[in-house]
PDB file of C-alpha atoms and ligand atoms in Angstrom:
ATOM      1  CA  MET D  21      20.406  58.875  17.438  1.00 68.00           C
ATOM      2  CA  GLY D  22      19.232  55.670  19.176  1.00 81.00           C
ATOM      3  CA  PRO D  23      15.547  55.092  20.445  1.00 88.00           C
ATOM      4  CA  ALA D  24      14.095  57.003  23.491  1.00 87.00           C
ATOM      5  CA  GLN D  25      11.358  56.856  25.648  1.00 93.00           C
ATOM      6  CA  ILE D  26       9.213  59.735  25.509  1.00 92.00           C
ATOM      7  CA  LYS D  27       5.974  61.242  27.071  1.00 94.00           C
ATOM      8  CA  THR D  28       4.122  63.257  24.494  1.00 95.00           C
ATOM      9  CA  LYS D  29       1.169  64.954  23.866  1.00 94.00           C
ATOM     10  CA  ILE D  30      -1.655  63.252  21.564  1.00 97.00           C
ATOM     11  CA  ILE D  31      -2.410  65.427  18.704  1.00 98.00           C
ATOM     12  CA  SER D  32      -5.190  63.723  17.258  1.00 98.00           C
ATOM     13  CA  ASN D  33      -6.669  60.408  17.360  1.00 98.00           C
ATOM     14  CA  LYS D  34      -9.645  60.003  14.615  1.00 98.00           C
ATOM     15  CA  ARG D  35     -11.520  56.953  13.068  1.00 97.00           C
ATOM     16  CA  PHE D  36     -10.784  56.840   9.386  1.00 92.00           C
ATOM     17  CA  LYS D  37     -13.303  54.382   8.445  1.00 92.00           C
ATOM     18  CA  ASP D  38     -14.569  51.242   9.967  1.00 93.00           C
ATOM     19  CA  ASN D  39     -11.826  49.885  12.681  1.00 95.00           C
ATOM     20  CA  TYR D  40      -8.918  52.076  11.114  1.00 97.00           C
ATOM     21  CA  TRP D  41      -7.589  55.033  13.116  1.00 98.00           C
ATOM     22  CA  HIS D  42      -5.177  57.689  12.618  1.00 98.00           C
ATOM     23  CA  LEU D  43      -3.084  58.936  15.583  1.00 98.00           C
ATOM     24  CA  GLU D  44      -0.617  61.770  15.544  1.00 98.00           C
ATOM     25  CA  PHE D  45       1.774  63.007  18.313  1.00 98.00           C
ATOM     26  CA  GLU D  46       4.520  65.170  18.484  1.00 96.00           C
ATOM     27  CA  SER D  47       8.097  63.991  18.631  1.00 96.00           C
ATOM     28  CA  LYS D  48      11.243  65.879  17.220  1.00 95.00           C
ATOM     29  CA  SER D  49      13.683  63.070  18.104  1.00 94.00           C
ATOM     30  CA  ILE D  50      11.452  60.437  16.408  1.00 96.00           C
ATOM     31  CA  ALA D  51       9.987  62.169  13.512  1.00 96.00           C
ATOM     32  CA  GLY D  52      13.516  63.407  12.743  1.00 95.00           C
ATOM     33  CA  SER D  53      15.558  59.839  12.685  1.00 95.00           C
ATOM     34  CA  ALA D  54      13.013  57.503  11.995  1.00 96.00           C
ATOM     35  CA  LEU D  55      13.262  55.456   8.548  1.00 96.00           C
ATOM     36  CA  PRO D  56      10.721  53.523   6.763  1.00 97.00           C
ATOM     37  CA  GLY D  57       9.799  50.181   8.345  1.00 98.00           C
ATOM     38  CA  GLN D  58      10.718  51.398  11.931  1.00 98.00           C
ATOM     39  CA  PHE D  59       8.037  51.094  14.552  1.00 97.00           C
ATOM     40  CA  VAL D  60       7.165  52.849  17.766  1.00 97.00           C
ATOM     41  CA  ASN D  61       6.248  50.582  21.044  1.00 97.00           C
ATOM     42  CA  ILE D  62       3.244  52.262  22.787  1.00 97.00           C
ATOM     43  CA  LYS D  63       1.920  51.857  26.524  1.00 96.00           C
ATOM     44  CA  VAL D  64      -1.501  52.408  25.196  1.00 95.00           C
ATOM     45  CA  SER D  65      -2.785  53.152  28.805  1.00 92.00           C
ATOM     46  CA  GLY D  66      -1.770  54.691  32.237  1.00 85.00           C
ATOM     47  CA  GLU D  67      -3.216  51.619  34.206  1.00 87.00           C
ATOM     48  CA  ALA D  68      -1.415  48.601  34.749  1.00 84.00           C
ATOM     49  CA  ALA D  69      -3.077  46.107  32.158  1.00 85.00           C
ATOM     50  CA  PRO D  70      -2.410  46.023  29.317  1.00 90.00           C
ATOM     51  CA  LEU D  71       1.011  45.344  30.733  1.00 88.00           C
ATOM     52  CA  LEU D  72       2.713  44.964  27.028  1.00 92.00           C
ATOM     53  CA  ARG D  73       3.473  47.798  24.815  1.00 95.00           C
ATOM     54  CA  ARG D  74       1.805  47.547  21.311  1.00 96.00           C
ATOM     55  CA  PRO D  75       4.238  47.988  18.225  1.00 97.00           C
ATOM     56  CA  LEU D  76       2.751  50.295  15.527  1.00 98.00           C
ATOM     57  CA  SER D  77       4.512  51.262  12.405  1.00 98.00           C
ATOM     58  CA  ILE D  78       5.652  54.604  11.496  1.00 98.00           C
ATOM     59  CA  HIS D  79       3.299  55.694   8.828  1.00 98.00           C
ATOM     60  CA  LYS D  80       4.246  59.478   8.162  1.00 97.00           C
ATOM     61  CA  THR D  81       6.324  62.243   9.361  1.00 97.00           C
ATOM     62  CA  CYS D  82       5.529  65.918   9.085  1.00 95.00           C
ATOM     63  CA  GLY D  83       7.836  68.332  10.695  1.00 95.00           C
ATOM     64  CA  SER D  84       8.018  67.124  14.572  1.00 96.00           C
ATOM     65  CA  ARG D  85       4.841  65.025  13.986  1.00 97.00           C
ATOM     66  CA  VAL D  86       4.711  61.531  13.623  1.00 98.00           C
ATOM     67  CA  ARG D  87       1.785  59.769  12.461  1.00 98.00           C
ATOM     68  CA  LEU D  88       0.420  56.139  13.102  1.00 98.00           C
ATOM     69  CA  PHE D  89      -2.137  54.162  11.239  1.00 98.00           C
ATOM     70  CA  TYR D  90      -3.590  51.353  13.094  1.00 98.00           C
ATOM     71  CA  GLU D  91      -6.575  48.740  13.003  1.00 97.00           C
ATOM     72  CA  VAL D  92      -8.493  47.953  16.243  1.00 98.00           C
ATOM     73  CA  LEU D  93      -8.108  44.167  16.749  1.00 96.00           C
ATOM     74  CA  GLY D  94      -7.904  43.584  20.407  1.00 96.00           C
ATOM     75  CA  MET D  95      -7.766  45.393  23.902  1.00 95.00           C
ATOM     76  CA  GLY D  96      -4.319  47.190  23.261  1.00 96.00           C
ATOM     77  CA  THR D  97      -5.875  48.858  20.073  1.00 97.00           C
ATOM     78  CA  ARG D  98      -9.492  49.246  21.357  1.00 97.00           C
ATOM     79  CA  ILE D  99      -8.000  51.242  24.543  1.00 97.00           C
ATOM     80  CA  LEU D 100      -5.453  53.257  22.030  1.00 98.00           C
ATOM     81  CA  SER D 101      -8.764  54.306  20.072  1.00 98.00           C
ATOM     82  CA  THR D 102     -10.270  55.997  23.237  1.00 97.00           C
ATOM     83  CA  ARG D 103      -7.563  58.135  23.824  1.00 97.00           C
ATOM     84  CA  LYS D 104      -8.223  61.649  23.260  1.00 97.00           C
ATOM     85  CA  PRO D 105      -5.956  64.503  21.742  1.00 97.00           C
ATOM     86  CA  GLY D 106      -3.919  66.416  24.752  1.00 96.00           C
ATOM     87  CA  GLU D 107      -3.662  63.115  26.811  1.00 96.00           C
ATOM     88  CA  PHE D 108       0.204  62.104  27.417  1.00 95.00           C
ATOM     89  CA  LEU D 109       1.220  58.830  25.573  1.00 96.00           C
ATOM     90  CA  ASP D 110       4.289  56.882  26.600  1.00 96.00           C
ATOM     91  CA  VAL D 111       6.131  55.987  23.350  1.00 97.00           C
ATOM     92  CA  ILE D 112       9.426  54.490  22.896  1.00 96.00           C
ATOM     93  CA  GLY D 113      11.105  54.822  19.418  1.00 94.00           C
ATOM     94  CA  PRO D 114      12.059  54.644  16.530  1.00 97.00           C
ATOM     95  CA  LEU D 115      12.802  51.017  17.088  1.00 97.00           C
ATOM     96  CA  GLY D 116      13.893  48.267  14.456  1.00 97.00           C
ATOM     97  CA  ASN D 117      16.101  48.396  11.723  1.00 96.00           C
ATOM     98  CA  GLY D 118      13.774  49.747   8.647  1.00 96.00           C
ATOM     99  CA  PHE D 119      13.879  49.361   4.723  1.00 96.00           C
ATOM    100  CA  ASP D 120      17.405  49.767   3.493  1.00 93.00           C
ATOM    101  CA  LEU D 121      16.956  52.664   1.202  1.00 89.00           C
ATOM    102  CA  ARG D 122      20.326  52.271  -0.759  1.00 83.00           C
ATOM    103  CA  SER D 123      18.961  50.197  -3.541  1.00 75.00           C
ATOM    104  CA  ALA D 124      15.436  51.796  -3.512  1.00 70.00           C
ATOM    105  CA  ILE D 125      17.096  55.144  -4.510  1.00 73.00           C
ATOM    106  CA  SER D 126      19.499  53.753  -7.095  1.00 74.00           C
ATOM    107  CA  ASP D 127      18.295  54.394 -10.600  1.00 71.00           C
ATOM    108  CA  LYS D 128      19.303  51.103 -11.896  1.00 76.00           C
ATOM    109  CA  GLN D 129      16.771  49.410  -9.938  1.00 81.00           C
ATOM    110  CA  GLN D 130      12.776  50.015  -9.996  1.00 89.00           C
ATOM    111  CA  ALA D 131      10.950  49.627  -6.468  1.00 94.00           C
ATOM    112  CA  ILE D 132       7.826  47.613  -6.111  1.00 96.00           C
ATOM    113  CA  LEU D 133       6.313  47.851  -3.098  1.00 98.00           C
ATOM    114  CA  VAL D 134       3.707  45.038  -1.858  1.00 98.00           C
ATOM    115  CA  ALA D 135       1.216  45.760   0.979  1.00 98.00           C
ATOM    116  CA  GLY D 136      -1.072  43.020   2.217  1.00 97.00           C
ATOM    117  CA  GLY D 137      -3.950  44.575   4.593  1.00 94.00           C
ATOM    118  CA  MET D 138      -2.206  46.812   7.086  1.00 96.00           C
ATOM    119  CA  GLY D 139       1.044  46.232   5.532  1.00 97.00           C
ATOM    120  CA  VAL D 140       0.216  49.434   3.814  1.00 98.00           C
ATOM    121  CA  ALA D 141       1.127  51.249   7.143  1.00 98.00           C
ATOM    122  CA  PRO D 142       5.166  51.584   6.466  1.00 98.00           C
ATOM    123  CA  LEU D 143       5.069  51.508   2.992  1.00 98.00           C
ATOM    124  CA  VAL D 144       3.503  54.768   2.694  1.00 98.00           C
ATOM    125  CA  PHE D 145       6.315  56.035   4.539  1.00 98.00           C
ATOM    126  CA  LEU D 146       8.804  54.293   2.167  1.00 97.00           C
ATOM    127  CA  ALA D 147       6.862  55.626  -0.894  1.00 97.00           C
ATOM    128  CA  GLU D 148       7.194  59.192   0.549  1.00 97.00           C
ATOM    129  CA  LYS D 149      10.979  58.444   0.927  1.00 96.00           C
ATOM    130  CA  ILE D 150      11.228  57.400  -2.584  1.00 95.00           C
ATOM    131  CA  LYS D 151       8.716  59.145  -4.323  1.00 93.00           C
ATOM    132  CA  LEU D 152      11.024  60.489  -7.062  1.00 90.00           C
ATOM    133  CA  LYS D 153      11.814  56.905  -8.108  1.00 90.00           C
ATOM    134  CA  LYS D 154       8.136  56.694  -8.986  1.00 92.00           C
ATOM    135  CA  PRO D 155       7.757  53.249  -7.465  1.00 94.00           C
ATOM    136  CA  LEU D 156       5.025  50.739  -8.646  1.00 96.00           C
ATOM    137  CA  VAL D 157       2.955  49.838  -5.548  1.00 98.00           C
ATOM    138  CA  LEU D 158       0.391  46.611  -5.173  1.00 98.00           C
ATOM    139  CA  ILE D 159      -2.065  46.543  -2.692  1.00 98.00           C
ATOM    140  CA  GLY D 160      -3.717  43.416  -1.853  1.00 97.00           C
ATOM    141  CA  ALA D 161      -7.437  43.256   0.064  1.00 97.00           C
ATOM    142  CA  LYS D 162     -10.213  40.939   0.536  1.00 96.00           C
ATOM    143  CA  THR D 163     -12.400  43.354  -0.991  1.00 96.00           C
ATOM    144  CA  LYS D 164     -12.591  46.797  -2.515  1.00 96.00           C
ATOM    145  CA  LYS D 165     -13.954  47.866   0.720  1.00 94.00           C
ATOM    146  CA  GLN D 166     -10.883  46.964   2.544  1.00 94.00           C
ATOM    147  CA  VAL D 167      -8.168  48.409   0.053  1.00 96.00           C
ATOM    148  CA  LEU D 168      -6.295  50.943   2.021  1.00 97.00           C
ATOM    149  CA  CYS D 169      -4.281  54.084   1.460  1.00 97.00           C
ATOM    150  CA  LEU D 170      -4.937  53.918  -2.231  1.00 97.00           C
ATOM    151  CA  GLN D 171      -5.158  57.779  -2.131  1.00 97.00           C
ATOM    152  CA  GLU D 172      -2.196  58.494  -0.297  1.00 97.00           C
ATOM    153  CA  PHE D 173       0.089  56.276  -2.802  1.00 98.00           C
ATOM    154  CA  LYS D 174      -1.528  58.045  -5.578  1.00 97.00           C
ATOM    155  CA  ALA D 175      -0.803  61.446  -4.221  1.00 97.00           C
ATOM    156  CA  LEU D 176       2.710  60.540  -4.039  1.00 97.00           C
ATOM    157  CA  GLY D 177       2.942  59.819  -7.922  1.00 96.00           C
ATOM    158  CA  CYS D 178       3.394  56.133  -7.123  1.00 97.00           C
ATOM    159  CA  LEU D 179       1.682  53.669 -10.182  1.00 96.00           C
ATOM    160  CA  VAL D 180      -0.674  51.619  -7.998  1.00 98.00           C
ATOM    161  CA  LYS D 181      -2.166  48.374  -8.801  1.00 98.00           C
ATOM    162  CA  ILE D 182      -4.830  46.531  -6.737  1.00 98.00           C
ATOM    163  CA  ALA D 183      -5.578  42.883  -6.123  1.00 98.00           C
ATOM    164  CA  THR D 184      -8.858  41.675  -4.362  1.00 97.00           C
ATOM    165  CA  ASP D 185      -9.630  38.148  -3.518  1.00 96.00           C
ATOM    166  CA  ASP D 186     -13.303  38.521  -4.652  1.00 97.00           C
ATOM    167  CA  GLY D 187     -12.220  40.727  -7.818  1.00 96.00           C
ATOM    168  CA  SER D 188     -14.584  43.730  -6.446  1.00 97.00           C
ATOM    169  CA  SER D 189     -11.578  46.124  -7.613  1.00 96.00           C
ATOM    170  CA  GLY D 190      -8.576  45.510  -9.825  1.00 96.00           C
ATOM    171  CA  PHE D 191      -7.059  42.157 -10.482  1.00 97.00           C
ATOM    172  CA  LYS D 192      -9.109  39.024  -9.198  1.00 98.00           C
ATOM    173  CA  GLY D 193      -6.955  36.972  -6.992  1.00 97.00           C
ATOM    174  CA  LYS D 194      -3.984  37.348  -4.475  1.00 97.00           C
ATOM    175  CA  VAL D 195      -1.579  40.056  -4.825  1.00 98.00           C
ATOM    176  CA  THR D 196       1.395  37.756  -5.022  1.00 97.00           C
ATOM    177  CA  ASP D 197       0.011  36.248  -8.111  1.00 97.00           C
ATOM    178  CA  LEU D 198      -0.398  39.661  -9.711  1.00 97.00           C
ATOM    179  CA  LEU D 199       3.336  40.700  -8.696  1.00 97.00           C
ATOM    180  CA  VAL D 200       4.289  37.657 -10.725  1.00 96.00           C
ATOM    181  CA  GLN D 201       2.759  38.869 -13.728  1.00 94.00           C
ATOM    182  CA  LEU D 202       4.418  42.148 -13.321  1.00 93.00           C
ATOM    183  CA  LEU D 203       7.784  40.831 -12.987  1.00 91.00           C
ATOM    184  CA  ARG D 204      10.019  41.271 -15.860  1.00 75.00           C
ATOM    185  CA  PRO D 205      11.725  38.229 -17.078  1.00 70.00           C
ATOM    186  CA  ALA D 206      15.619  38.919 -16.494  1.00 62.00           C
ATOM    187  CA  PRO D 207      17.914  39.989 -18.096  1.00 61.00           C
ATOM    188  CA  SER D 208      16.342  43.357 -18.248  1.00 64.00           C
ATOM    189  CA  ALA D 209      17.730  46.916 -18.022  1.00 56.00           C
ATOM    190  CA  LYS D 210      16.542  47.932 -14.438  1.00 68.00           C
ATOM    191  CA  ARG D 211      16.700  45.206 -11.731  1.00 84.00           C
ATOM    192  CA  GLN D 212      13.385  45.284  -9.949  1.00 89.00           C
ATOM    193  CA  ALA D 213      13.361  45.118  -5.992  1.00 93.00           C
ATOM    194  CA  ILE D 214      10.601  44.146  -3.972  1.00 96.00           C
ATOM    195  CA  TYR D 215       9.655  45.814  -0.463  1.00 97.00           C
ATOM    196  CA  ALA D 216       6.842  44.209   1.015  1.00 98.00           C
ATOM    197  CA  CYS D 217       4.852  44.110   4.427  1.00 98.00           C
ATOM    198  CA  GLY D 218       1.741  42.347   5.317  1.00 97.00           C
ATOM    199  CA  PRO D 219       0.447  38.879   6.408  1.00 96.00           C
ATOM    200  CA  ARG D 220       2.795  36.169   6.886  1.00 95.00           C
ATOM    201  CA  PRO D 221       1.878  33.743   4.312  1.00 96.00           C
ATOM    202  CA  MET D 222       2.171  36.984   1.765  1.00 97.00           C
ATOM    203  CA  LEU D 223       5.425  37.496   2.889  1.00 97.00           C
ATOM    204  CA  LYS D 224       6.647  33.838   2.536  1.00 97.00           C
ATOM    205  CA  ALA D 225       5.049  33.701  -0.921  1.00 97.00           C
ATOM    206  CA  ILE D 226       6.917  36.794  -1.587  1.00 97.00           C
ATOM    207  CA  SER D 227      10.163  35.447  -0.372  1.00 96.00           C
ATOM    208  CA  LYS D 228       9.671  32.125  -2.530  1.00 96.00           C
ATOM    209  CA  ILE D 229       8.893  34.111  -5.871  1.00 95.00           C
ATOM    210  CA  ALA D 230      11.888  36.399  -5.359  1.00 94.00           C
ATOM    211  CA  CYS D 231      14.503  34.029  -4.301  1.00 92.00           C
ATOM    212  CA  GLU D 232      13.108  31.865  -7.708  1.00 92.00           C
ATOM    213  CA  LYS D 233      13.439  34.783  -9.820  1.00 91.00           C
ATOM    214  CA  ASN D 234      16.569  35.981  -8.192  1.00 90.00           C
ATOM    215  CA  ILE D 235      15.342  39.273  -7.184  1.00 91.00           C
ATOM    216  CA  ASP D 236      16.143  41.317  -3.990  1.00 93.00           C
ATOM    217  CA  SER D 237      13.268  41.352  -1.316  1.00 95.00           C
ATOM    218  CA  GLN D 238      13.013  43.488   2.214  1.00 97.00           C
ATOM    219  CA  LEU D 239      10.149  41.971   3.996  1.00 98.00           C
ATOM    220  CA  SER D 240       8.829  43.468   6.912  1.00 98.00           C
ATOM    221  CA  LEU D 241       7.432  41.171   9.653  1.00 96.00           C
ATOM    222  CA  GLU D 242       4.702  41.709  12.079  1.00 88.00           C
ATOM    223  CA  GLU D 243       5.391  39.266  15.016  1.00 86.00           C
ATOM    224  CA  HIS D 244       4.347  39.444  18.335  1.00 88.00           C
ATOM    225  CA  MET D 245       6.298  41.040  20.547  1.00 91.00           C
ATOM    226  CA  ALA D 246       7.109  41.628  24.326  1.00 89.00           C
ATOM    227  CA  CYS D 247       9.966  43.786  25.352  1.00 91.00           C
ATOM    228  CA  GLY D 248      10.535  45.412  21.909  1.00 92.00           C
ATOM    229  CA  ILE D 249      14.096  46.428  22.375  1.00 92.00           C
ATOM    230  CA  GLY D 250      15.715  43.010  21.678  1.00 94.00           C
ATOM    231  CA  ALA D 251      15.616  41.418  25.642  1.00 94.00           C
ATOM    232  CA  CYS D 252      13.149  39.015  25.975  1.00 94.00           C
ATOM    233  CA  LEU D 253      13.659  36.713  22.761  1.00 94.00           C
ATOM    234  CA  GLY D 254       9.975  36.846  22.586  1.00 93.00           C
ATOM    235  CA  CYS D 255       9.884  37.755  18.808  1.00 95.00           C
ATOM    236  CA  VAL D 256      12.746  35.651  17.244  1.00 96.00           C
ATOM    237  CA  VAL D 257      12.104  33.986  13.987  1.00 96.00           C
ATOM    238  CA  PRO D 258      14.463  31.220  12.171  1.00 96.00           C
ATOM    239  CA  THR D 259      16.950  32.577   9.442  1.00 97.00           C
ATOM    240  CA  VAL D 260      19.869  31.179   7.363  1.00 95.00           C
ATOM    241  CA  SER D 261      22.097  32.357  10.373  1.00 95.00           C
ATOM    242  CA  GLY D 262      20.420  31.365  13.358  1.00 96.00           C
ATOM    243  CA  TYR D 263      17.392  32.884  15.106  1.00 97.00           C
ATOM    244  CA  LYS D 264      17.030  36.863  14.806  1.00 97.00           C
ATOM    245  CA  ARG D 265      14.960  39.155  16.935  1.00 97.00           C
ATOM    246  CA  VAL D 266      12.243  40.936  14.911  1.00 97.00           C
ATOM    247  CA  CYS D 267      12.060  43.770  17.043  1.00 96.00           C
ATOM    248  CA  LYS D 268      15.732  44.536  16.969  1.00 96.00           C
ATOM    249  CA  ASP D 269      17.173  42.910  14.338  1.00 97.00           C
ATOM    250  CA  GLY D 270      14.210  43.466  11.996  1.00 95.00           C
ATOM    251  CA  PRO D 271      11.343  44.152  11.390  1.00 98.00           C
ATOM    252  CA  VAL D 272      12.911  44.244   7.976  1.00 98.00           C
ATOM    253  CA  PHE D 273      14.815  40.951   6.641  1.00 97.00           C
ATOM    254  CA  SER D 274      15.907  40.187   3.128  1.00 96.00           C
ATOM    255  CA  GLY D 275      13.754  37.239   1.465  1.00 95.00           C
ATOM    256  CA  ARG D 276      17.036  35.321   1.207  1.00 94.00           C
ATOM    257  CA  GLU D 277      17.676  35.449   4.864  1.00 95.00           C
ATOM    258  CA  LEU D 278      14.524  34.116   6.423  1.00 95.00           C
ATOM    259  CA  ASN D 279      13.964  30.291   7.256  1.00 94.00           C
ATOM    260  CA  TRP D 280      10.161  29.903   6.878  1.00 89.00           C
TER     261      TRP D 280
HETATM  262  C1  FAD M   8       6.980  45.913  13.783  1.00 59.55           C
HETATM  263  C2  FAD M   8       5.273  46.040  14.003  1.00 59.55           C
HETATM  264  C3  FAD M   8       4.440  46.869  13.385  1.00 59.55           C
HETATM  265  C4  FAD M   8       3.086  46.975  13.321  1.00 59.55           C
HETATM  266  N1  FAD M   8       2.738  48.207  12.925  1.00 59.55           N
HETATM  267  C5  FAD M   8       1.304  48.267  12.714  1.00 59.55           C
HETATM  268  C6  FAD M   8       0.505  49.225  12.179  1.00 59.55           C
HETATM  269  O1  FAD M   8       1.244  50.289  11.643  1.00 59.55           O
HETATM  270  N2  FAD M   8      -0.556  49.260  12.446  1.00 59.55           N
HETATM  271  C7  FAD M   8      -1.330  48.350  12.865  1.00 59.55           C
HETATM  272  O2  FAD M   8      -2.558  48.365  12.877  1.00 59.55           O
HETATM  273  N3  FAD M   8      -0.822  47.508  13.239  1.00 59.55           N
HETATM  274  C8  FAD M   8       0.494  46.815  13.377  1.00 59.55           C
HETATM  275  N4  FAD M   8       1.194  45.923  14.085  1.00 59.55           N
HETATM  276  C9  FAD M   8       0.579  44.825  14.580  1.00 59.55           C
HETATM  277  C10 FAD M   8      -0.120  45.858  15.794  1.00 59.55           C
HETATM  278  O3  FAD M   8       0.977  45.730  16.676  1.00 59.55           O
HETATM  279  C11 FAD M   8      -1.229  44.555  16.482  1.00 59.55           C
HETATM  280  O4  FAD M   8      -2.065  44.470  15.905  1.00 59.55           O
HETATM  281  C12 FAD M   8      -1.415  45.068  18.058  1.00 59.55           C
HETATM  282  O5  FAD M   8      -0.365  44.693  18.897  1.00 59.55           O
HETATM  283  C13 FAD M   8      -2.752  44.072  18.326  1.00 59.55           C
HETATM  284  O6  FAD M   8      -2.826  44.638  19.922  1.00 59.55           O
HETATM  285  P1  FAD M   8      -4.209  44.368  20.621  1.00 59.55           P
HETATM  286  O7  FAD M   8      -4.074  44.405  22.140  1.00 59.55           O
HETATM  287  O8  FAD M   8      -5.083  45.441  20.016  1.00 59.55           O
HETATM  288  O9  FAD M   8      -4.678  42.862  19.978  1.00 59.55           O
HETATM  289  P2  FAD M   8      -4.382  41.536  20.752  1.00 59.55           P
HETATM  290  O10 FAD M   8      -5.721  41.380  21.722  1.00 59.55           O
HETATM  291  O11 FAD M   8      -3.110  41.464  21.210  1.00 59.55           O
HETATM  292  O12 FAD M   8      -4.659  40.457  19.582  1.00 59.55           O
HETATM  293  C14 FAD M   8      -5.530  40.920  18.587  1.00 59.55           C
HETATM  294  C15 FAD M   8      -5.426  39.950  17.452  1.00 59.55           C
HETATM  295  O13 FAD M   8      -4.427  40.584  16.683  1.00 59.55           O
HETATM  296  C16 FAD M   8      -3.342  39.668  16.493  1.00 59.55           C
HETATM  297  N5  FAD M   8      -2.007  40.269  16.822  1.00 59.55           N
HETATM  298  C17 FAD M   8      -1.829  40.917  18.101  1.00 59.55           C
HETATM  299  N6  FAD M   8      -0.486  41.242  17.918  1.00 59.55           N
HETATM  300  C18 FAD M   8       0.166  41.238  16.615  1.00 59.55           C
HETATM  301  C19 FAD M   8       1.177  41.116  15.767  1.00 59.55           C
HETATM  302  N7  FAD M   8       2.065  41.676  16.276  1.00 59.55           N
HETATM  303  N8  FAD M   8       1.075  40.811  14.264  1.00 59.55           N
HETATM  304  C20 FAD M   8       0.055  40.576  13.775  1.00 59.55           C
HETATM  305  N9  FAD M   8      -1.107  40.375  14.682  1.00 59.55           N
HETATM  306  C21 FAD M   8      -1.125  40.404  15.933  1.00 59.55           C
HETATM  307  C22 FAD M   8      -3.628  38.435  17.551  1.00 59.55           C
HETATM  308  O14 FAD M   8      -3.253  37.083  17.142  1.00 59.55           O
HETATM  309  C23 FAD M   8      -5.081  38.408  17.728  1.00 59.55           C
HETATM  310  O15 FAD M   8      -5.651  37.657  16.756  1.00 59.55           O
HETATM  311  C24 FAD M   8       2.489  46.001  13.824  1.00 59.55           C
HETATM  312  C25 FAD M   8       3.074  44.827  14.434  1.00 59.55           C
HETATM  313  C26 FAD M   8       4.525  44.892  14.529  1.00 59.55           C
HETATM  314  C27 FAD M   8       5.432  43.793  15.067  1.00 59.55           C
HETATM  315  S1  FES M   9       9.883  41.383  21.885  1.00 59.55           S
HETATM  316 FE1  FES M   9      11.597  41.008  23.452  1.00 59.55          FE
HETATM  317  S2  FES M   9      13.067  40.329  21.994  1.00 59.55           S
HETATM  318 FE2  FES M   9      11.922  41.165  20.546  1.00 59.55          FE
END
């Protein structure tokens, strides 16, 4: 089933901590068809402004409910955080391609999920789908306080390792340096594959590491978007086969494909 534009009622919209919020809405069609890595594009207000919808990853689904996890950054997310349960929300989704799960569920492969900051949002959904494979999850943050979704990943049975810039939790340094330490030298019995979402410099570093070590990587990009449905070319990124639209051809791309 393709994406649909729906008007749905907000079930809950609660501050989780600091600037981080959870929003839940009801949609059988989105919850029933969404793949990890796909996103929804939300009209945050009934007013004319802001004109553009805001893209947010699908964080979890439960029955016909869809849960989002968002950080309040600017006008759009600030307005979203004021929306109340029972109010209508205009949502288009599920959008984008999502992660390719075929390799992630293979017995021959160990999945390593790497999340930087809010990059945890789609990776919790991915971890849920592949939890039987006990993925290794690396969470990167500036400080211990900014480590997100640790309990969610643990509750799914994932092995979780943390990297913080200041060393206040786990490995001291970049999550990509931790990743390098944990990659097995080839050839090893099980191939490793990386699934990542986070800031662009982190994804660029992972793409380089994965290419050097000949490891598959799937990277979810968070580009600024306008239409969100592939029509305006406002979100294109250079790839080895020309410019591609993050909203339609992505947001998930192979590390080998991206032309940083
Ligand atoms: C496919 C996709 C999935 C996303 N999933 C999530 C998610 O699950 N949770 C979440 O909190 N955020 C997510 N984002 C980022 C989110 O869309 C932006 O944070 C949001 O649109 C900001 O809107 P705003 O009006 O609050 O801020 P604005 O006023 O538009 O911007 C505030 C600040 O955020 C930066 N920003 C704006 N848009 C983006 C963007 N698309 N990517 C990175 N930085 C941006 C701006 O440069 C500026 O510094 C996702 C983005 C994409 C493209
Ligand atoms: S946002 Fe319009 S093509 Fe991607």
